[in-house]
Short mmCIF file of C-alpha atoms in Angstrom, two decimals:
data_model
loop_
_atom_site.label_atom_id
_atom_site.label_comp_id
_atom_site.label_asym_id
_atom_site.label_seq_id
_atom_site.Cartn_x
_atom_site.Cartn_y
_atom_site.Cartn_z
CA GLY A 1 88.69 89.04 70.32
CA GLY A 2 88.27 87.02 73.48
CA VAL A 3 91.77 88.78 75.50
CA MET A 4 90.88 92.14 74.59
CA MET A 5 87.48 92.21 76.44
CA GLY A 6 89.37 89.86 79.12
CA ASP A 7 91.33 92.86 79.17
CA LEU A 8 89.18 95.33 79.23
CA TYR A 9 86.90 94.04 82.17
CA VAL A 10 90.28 93.96 83.97
CA GLN A 11 91.26 97.20 83.55
CA VAL A 12 87.35 98.75 84.29
CA ILE A 13 87.61 96.63 87.63
CA VAL A 14 90.88 97.68 88.37
CA VAL A 15 89.61 101.42 87.39
CA THR A 16 87.03 101.52 89.82
CA VAL A 17 88.20 100.05 92.61
CA LEU A 18 90.97 102.44 92.44
CA SER A 19 88.55 104.51 92.34
CA ASN A 20 86.42 104.10 95.08
CA LEU A 21 89.61 103.22 97.45
CA THR A 22 91.43 106.35 95.84
CA SER A 23 87.91 108.87 97.17
CA CYS A 24 87.46 106.49 100.23
CA ASN A 25 87.26 108.79 103.73
CA ALA A 26 89.04 105.74 105.92
CA LEU A 27 91.86 105.97 104.08
CA TYR A 28 91.75 110.01 105.55
CA ALA A 29 91.69 108.54 108.69
CA ASP A 30 93.90 108.73 111.96
CA VAL A 31 91.70 106.18 113.37
CA TYR A 32 89.81 103.16 111.66
CA THR A 33 87.12 101.43 113.02
CA PRO A 34 87.07 97.35 111.66
CA GLY A 35 84.40 97.83 108.95
CA GLU A 36 86.63 100.33 107.14
CA CYS A 37 89.84 98.22 107.44
CA GLU A 38 87.25 95.33 106.14
CA ASN A 39 86.62 97.07 103.10
CA LEU A 40 89.85 98.21 102.23
CA LYS A 41 91.38 94.94 102.65
CA TRP A 42 88.93 93.58 100.15
CA GLY A 43 89.51 96.09 97.82
CA GLY A 44 93.36 94.57 98.32
CA ILE A 45 91.93 91.32 97.40
CA VAL A 46 89.80 92.59 94.72
CA LEU A 47 92.80 94.08 92.92
CA LEU A 48 95.09 91.67 93.98
CA ILE A 49 92.67 89.00 91.90
CA CYS A 50 93.48 91.75 89.02
CA CYS A 51 97.02 92.08 89.07
CA LEU A 52 97.60 88.54 88.86
CA TYR A 53 95.50 88.51 85.34
CA LEU A 54 97.97 91.94 84.82
CA ILE A 55 101.08 89.50 85.68
CA ALA A 56 100.06 86.20 84.00
CA ARG A 57 98.65 88.53 80.63
CA GLU A 58 102.19 90.35 80.32
CA ALA A 59 104.49 87.64 80.72
CA ILE A 60 102.34 86.25 78.03
CA GLN A 61 103.63 88.88 75.60
CA PHE A 62 106.99 89.15 77.06
CA SER A 63 107.73 85.65 76.18
CA SER A 64 105.75 85.89 73.12
CA THR A 65 107.21 88.74 71.34
CA ARG A 66 111.56 90.36 70.56
CA LEU A 67 112.79 91.26 73.55
CA GLU A 68 114.03 94.68 71.45
CA GLU A 69 109.80 95.06 70.24
CA TYR A 70 108.84 94.46 73.75
CA VAL A 71 111.33 97.25 75.42
CA LEU A 72 110.45 100.07 72.91
CA SER A 73 106.53 99.86 73.39
CA TYR A 74 105.49 102.04 75.96
CA LYS A 75 102.11 100.53 76.29
CA ASN A 76 104.48 97.40 78.06
CA PHE A 77 106.02 100.30 80.48
CA LEU A 78 102.23 101.24 81.49
CA ASP A 79 101.46 97.88 82.03
CA ILE A 80 104.53 97.26 84.31
CA VAL A 81 104.41 100.36 85.81
CA GLN A 82 100.60 99.50 87.09
CA ILE A 83 101.68 96.33 87.72
CA VAL A 84 104.38 97.77 90.50
CA ALA A 85 101.95 100.24 91.89
CA ILE A 86 98.86 98.06 92.56
CA THR A 87 100.87 95.41 93.51
CA TRP A 88 102.09 97.68 96.14
CA GLY A 89 99.39 99.57 96.76
CA THR A 90 97.71 95.89 97.32
CA ALA A 91 100.41 95.35 99.83
CA LEU A 92 99.57 97.80 101.85
CA LEU A 93 95.19 97.76 101.91
CA ILE A 94 95.73 94.06 103.04
CA ASP A 95 97.58 95.12 105.94
CA VAL A 96 96.37 98.46 106.38
CA GLU A 97 96.02 97.89 110.08
CA ALA A 98 100.14 97.42 110.33
CA SER A 99 101.69 99.61 113.33
CA ASP A 100 104.29 101.57 110.55
CA TYR A 101 101.55 102.78 107.87
CA ASP A 102 101.62 106.12 106.98
CA GLY A 103 98.42 106.97 104.74
CA THR A 104 100.14 109.85 102.41
CA SER A 105 102.64 107.25 101.01
CA LEU A 106 99.61 104.73 100.23
CA ARG A 107 97.50 107.75 99.14
CA SER A 108 100.52 108.36 96.57
CA ILE A 109 100.23 105.06 95.31
CA LEU A 110 96.50 104.27 94.90
CA ILE A 111 97.19 107.74 92.59
CA LEU A 112 99.84 106.86 90.65
CA ALA A 113 97.64 103.39 90.07
CA THR A 114 94.56 104.86 89.46
CA PHE A 115 96.58 107.68 87.02
CA GLY A 116 98.11 104.45 85.17
CA ALA A 117 94.88 102.23 85.85
CA TRP A 118 92.86 104.79 83.46
CA LEU A 119 95.06 105.76 80.22
CA LYS A 120 95.37 101.41 80.31
CA LEU A 121 91.47 101.52 79.78
CA LEU A 122 91.82 105.01 77.23
CA PHE A 123 94.16 102.20 75.56
CA CYS A 124 92.39 99.24 75.56
CA LEU A 125 88.72 101.51 74.55
CA GLY A 126 91.36 102.47 71.37
CA GLN A 127 91.94 99.36 70.64
CA LEU A 128 87.86 98.34 70.18
CA ILE A 129 87.27 102.68 68.80
CA PHE A 130 88.90 104.02 66.21
CA SER A 131 88.75 107.52 67.09
CA ILE A 132 89.72 106.98 70.57
CA SER A 133 93.03 104.95 69.06
CA VAL A 134 93.58 108.16 66.81
CA PHE A 135 93.18 110.44 70.43
CA THR A 136 95.83 108.40 72.05
CA SER A 137 98.21 107.98 69.45
CA ALA A 138 98.42 111.85 68.87
CA VAL A 139 98.54 112.13 72.55
CA VAL A 140 101.65 109.59 72.63
CA GLN A 141 102.96 111.24 69.25
CA ILE A 142 103.02 114.51 71.17
CA VAL A 143 104.71 113.10 74.05
CA VAL A 144 107.80 111.65 72.13
CA GLU A 145 107.67 115.06 70.65
CA LEU A 146 108.12 117.10 74.20
CA VAL A 147 110.67 114.43 75.97
CA PRO A 148 113.80 116.01 74.58
CA PHE A 149 113.16 119.00 76.45
CA ALA A 150 112.47 117.79 79.78
#
């Protein structure tokens, strides 16, 4: 129970921060004011803390699960994609004033991370609410059936 609630809280924080950052006007500007850079950096720091939790959680899960089970689970794939996207986006956010900063790539990474975070939140809620679980299971089955046609 406690681990599921911890996962849910972290996912809600990640979704909230990423959604706010993705819609932040500062990401679309060529020149940043010091206040905008500070807000982006704080968002990056909050994401970093959440990402450390996600990495620790994934390491524990990896060590307690058979390798075959771990690799074949779509939820673990989603976890890893989310961790990579958040880490990459956070690294860019914390150093947002760097001269080689490309706003388009940062927005793309944040959009990918936001999409993954919303999916993970849906799966977290599915562990607590049966009707959402039925929905997510049905969507996963549909995707699995459509993959061979891709």
